[in-house]
Amino acid sequence: MHLTRRAFLRAAAGTIYTLTISWAAQAQAQTSDWPMFRRDLFRTGRAVKTSKITLPKERWSAFTRGLVESSAAVGDIDGDSIIEVVVGSYDGGLYAYQGRTGILKWRYETKGWVYSSPAIADADGDGRLEVAVGSQDKSFALVDGRTGRPKWSFLTGDGILSSPAIADIDGDGRSEVVVGSERVYAFDGRTGSVRWKFLPEFPARSSPAIADIDGDGKLEIVIGSLDGRLYALDGRTGVAQWAFDTGGPVESSPAIGDLDGDGTLEVTVGSSKRGVFCVDGRRGRLRWFFEASRERIPSSPAIGDLDGDGKLEVAIGTNDHRVLSLGGSDGKLKWSFLTNDLVESSPAIADIDGDGRLEVLVGSHDGHLYCLDGRTGARKWAYRPKAAAQFFSSPTLADLDGDGLLEIIIGNNNSGLYVLGA
């Protein structure tokens, strides 16, 4: 069956990722169920597989020596046909655990805390997977997935909170690695040499999203900055195609999708002390704005058809203790769920209980991981680990044991990483 561009974009509500990400970039980026922060290069936070978790059961947990605010990435990084879970810690370590058991495979040590979430891909074209991650010690590294040893590293001018993306952004058949710091950097995946860099007015702690947002057949990098702007950068040169001023620091990472069903892509992002913005991908013009919070908004939006009406919604957390669902076409509030503390975790979307409808999973500083009904925002369940602290980490949803069902992976500020299943 032939699909028009509009029909294809609508069908992508479940797998939005596939449309304009291009040839090589798509194949390189999606190495597992959830290989990077927010799952895909569009940063949708939307899982494809389902699960049967009606009440979560702890499968395993592992403890570091620092806060686990990094969000996990998963992939078969050592080629043994078993999925690994990779996550950073404030103790300066990047940890790789065997996905079925939680046994530690290796630890890569930096000299600063690791808030950045890792990205997994074959970045250097050798047929094996690497892990890219940044650290507060200003270093950015590409690590061998089998051994945890660095293949190359680069010293930026600022601590790195941004989570990297890996794709062929210039169309030459080879991967680049993109991350924010005091600049936005694009590194050659093989050598670590700088392909280009872009200097915003203030550092970029937001994580880059990658797509052909203007429909010209070439990829753009979309990233926010503490200068209050959302930038669209040419993937080949790093030159700004447009900059949209939100009026507040952008710590949130943008998410991309055809939010209004018109066959073109929009970008949505949170802006601290302002709210949630949706802008046109072609020119960076405002489509809608929802005033969400006068506090910080580090949470990043997730995109999915939450209520099953064939239209997309945007889910995001706010520091006035809420989780919001907003209409993708107009930004109108669908529902609001109140937690007991800040929501700096970014939501993930999936049919987590196998009922054919989507749920929203998100952590709160009140120490709970919440599962919310996607249509109504009603609480389905809440999980609180022993000695729980804040959930800043965002849920990762992946099949770790090969049974075809998703597990939930999330870090807690009690230094633990938790894997939950049915």
Coordinates of N, CA, C and O in Angstrom, one line a residue, residues 20 62 94 155 162 175 187 298 332 359 401:
T20 N 11.6 11.5 8.4 CA 12.6 12.2 7.7 C 14.0 12.0 8.2 O 14.9 12.8 7.8
A62 N 21.1 -2.1 41.1 CA 22.5 -2.0 41.2 C 22.8 -0.6 41.8 O 22.1 0.4 41.5
L94 N 30.8 5.7 34.4 CA 29.8 5.2 33.4 C 29.8 3.7 33.5 O 30.8 3.1 33.4
L155 N 38.3 17.5 25.1 CA 38.1 18.4 26.3 C 37.3 19.6 25.8 O 37.9 20.4 25.0
S162 N 24.5 17.9 28.5 CA 23.8 17.4 27.4 C 24.0 16.0 27.1 O 25.1 15.4 27.4
S175 N 29.3 8.5 10.4 CA 28.6 9.0 11.6 C 29.3 10.2 12.2 O 30.6 10.2 12.3
F187 N 31.4 16.0 16.3 CA 32.6 15.3 16.2 C 32.6 14.2 15.1 O 31.6 13.6 14.9
P298 N 13.3 21.5 33.6 CA 14.3 20.6 33.0 C 13.7 19.4 32.2 O 14.4 18.8 31.4
K332 N -3.5 22.9 23.9 CA -4.5 23.0 25.0 C -4.3 21.9 26.0 O -4.0 20.8 25.6
E359 N 0.2 4.5 28.2 CA 0.4 5.1 29.6 C 1.6 6.1 29.5 O 2.5 6.0 28.6
D401 N 15.3 -9.0 28.6 CA 15.5 -10.5 28.7 C 15.1 -11.3 27.5 O 15.0 -12.5 27.5

